[in-house]
Amino acid sequence: MIDQLELKQSMIRPWRLDDAESLTRHANNRRVWRALRDKFPHPYTAEDARKFLEATVKIEPITIFCIEVNGAAVGGIGIHLGNDVHRHTAELGYWLGDEFWARGVMTEAVGAFTDFCFDRFSLRRIYAEPFANNPASARVLEKAGFTFEGRLKNNVVKDGEVLDSLLYARTK
Ligand SMILES: CC(C)(COP(=O)(O)OP(=O)(O)OC[C@H]1O[C@@H](n2cnc3c(N)ncnc32)[C@H](O)[C@@H]1OP(=O)(O)O)[C@@H](O)C(=O)NCCC(=O)NCCS
């Protein structure tokens, strides 16, 4: 069975190789890149999209998904499963093309996807660490039922700036 979640405003579904063009278009955005790890490329080229999709479609079980709005791949959401003593823990990450911001798309996606991950995987904790200069992401997590656990001082360096991170988690 192919995992997919039909939501009011979007669909969360596995990535496909033919998402490359739409992925490139929406991911190639400094406003998106600024909130993510540096392994998310900028500029984001068609070659970056091709490599990402070729690697991602092979991963089993599927943990990294596409967010589709109006039939187009416009964002991503996924978890990174922990191992060893963290094997019941996963880190959540997500992004959305900026044409679709501020409509509640990600609040709905994060809430439903977290429920899905607790059902699907043997997890007791799902956490996210937005940079402290990203209040929209912190707000999404709060609205999706995550609890603020603390501020990680000087935790990241992004775009030439040392920043705090905010630790949010949902537990089961
Ligand atoms: C963060 C992001 C995922 C939000 O997605 P979205 O679909 O626009 O989020 P929603 O519309 O569901 O909710 C956004 C909330 O943040 C609030 N918000 C937006 N900008 C804000 C700001 N500067 N300060 C405080 N709150 C802000 C909105 O008002 C809204 O809250 P409300 O419903 O209480 O009014 C999107 O902006 C994004 O992809 N950013 C770049 C990548 C990223 O940040 N990924 C997460 C890394 S941890």
Short mmCIF file of C-alpha atoms in Angstrom, two decimals, residues 35 77-79 90-95 104-114 126-132 134-150 165-171:
data_model
loop_
_atom_site.label_atom_id
_atom_site.label_comp_id
_atom_site.label_asym_id
_atom_site.label_seq_id
_atom_site.Cartn_x
_atom_site.Cartn_y
_atom_site.Cartn_z
CA ALA A 35 15.32 28.06 7.78
CA ILE A 77 7.90 16.79 5.21
CA GLY A 78 9.78 13.92 6.79
CA ILE A 79 11.27 12.32 9.83
CA ALA A 90 12.56 10.90 15.46
CA GLU A 91 13.38 14.39 14.25
CA LEU A 92 10.75 16.13 12.14
CA GLY A 93 11.58 18.50 9.28
CA TYR A 94 9.40 20.35 6.75
CA TRP A 95 9.31 23.17 4.23
CA GLY A 104 -2.54 27.00 7.51
CA VAL A 105 -1.15 24.37 5.12
CA MET A 106 1.79 23.36 7.31
CA THR A 107 -0.12 23.40 10.60
CA GLU A 108 -2.51 20.83 9.16
CA ALA A 109 0.32 18.82 7.56
CA VAL A 110 2.50 18.70 10.71
CA GLY A 111 -0.41 17.63 12.94
CA ALA A 112 -1.59 14.85 10.62
CA PHE A 113 1.91 13.67 9.71
CA THR A 114 2.96 13.42 13.37
CA ILE A 126 8.95 13.33 17.71
CA TYR A 127 10.87 16.56 17.98
CA ALA A 128 11.81 19.58 15.88
CA GLU A 129 14.40 22.29 16.33
CA PRO A 130 13.43 25.47 14.46
CA PHE A 131 16.01 28.23 14.49
CA ALA A 132 15.09 30.97 16.95
CA ASN A 134 11.79 31.39 12.66
CA PRO A 135 8.69 32.23 14.73
CA ALA A 136 6.35 30.94 12.00
CA SER A 137 7.75 27.43 12.38
CA ALA A 138 7.58 27.61 16.18
CA ARG A 139 3.94 28.67 15.86
CA VAL A 140 3.17 25.79 13.50
CA LEU A 141 4.58 23.34 16.05
CA GLU A 142 2.59 24.88 18.89
CA LYS A 143 -0.62 24.75 16.86
CA ALA A 144 0.14 21.11 15.93
CA GLY A 145 0.33 20.08 19.59
CA PHE A 146 4.07 20.23 20.22
CA THR A 147 5.40 21.42 23.57
CA PHE A 148 8.23 23.93 23.90
CA GLU A 149 11.02 22.22 25.86
CA GLY A 150 13.74 24.79 25.79
CA SER A 165 17.40 26.76 18.32
CA LEU A 166 14.02 26.14 19.92
CA LEU A 167 13.31 22.57 20.98
CA TYR A 168 9.72 21.35 20.51
CA ALA A 169 8.42 17.81 20.99
CA ARG A 170 5.31 15.66 20.99
CA THR A 171 5.49 12.47 23.04
#
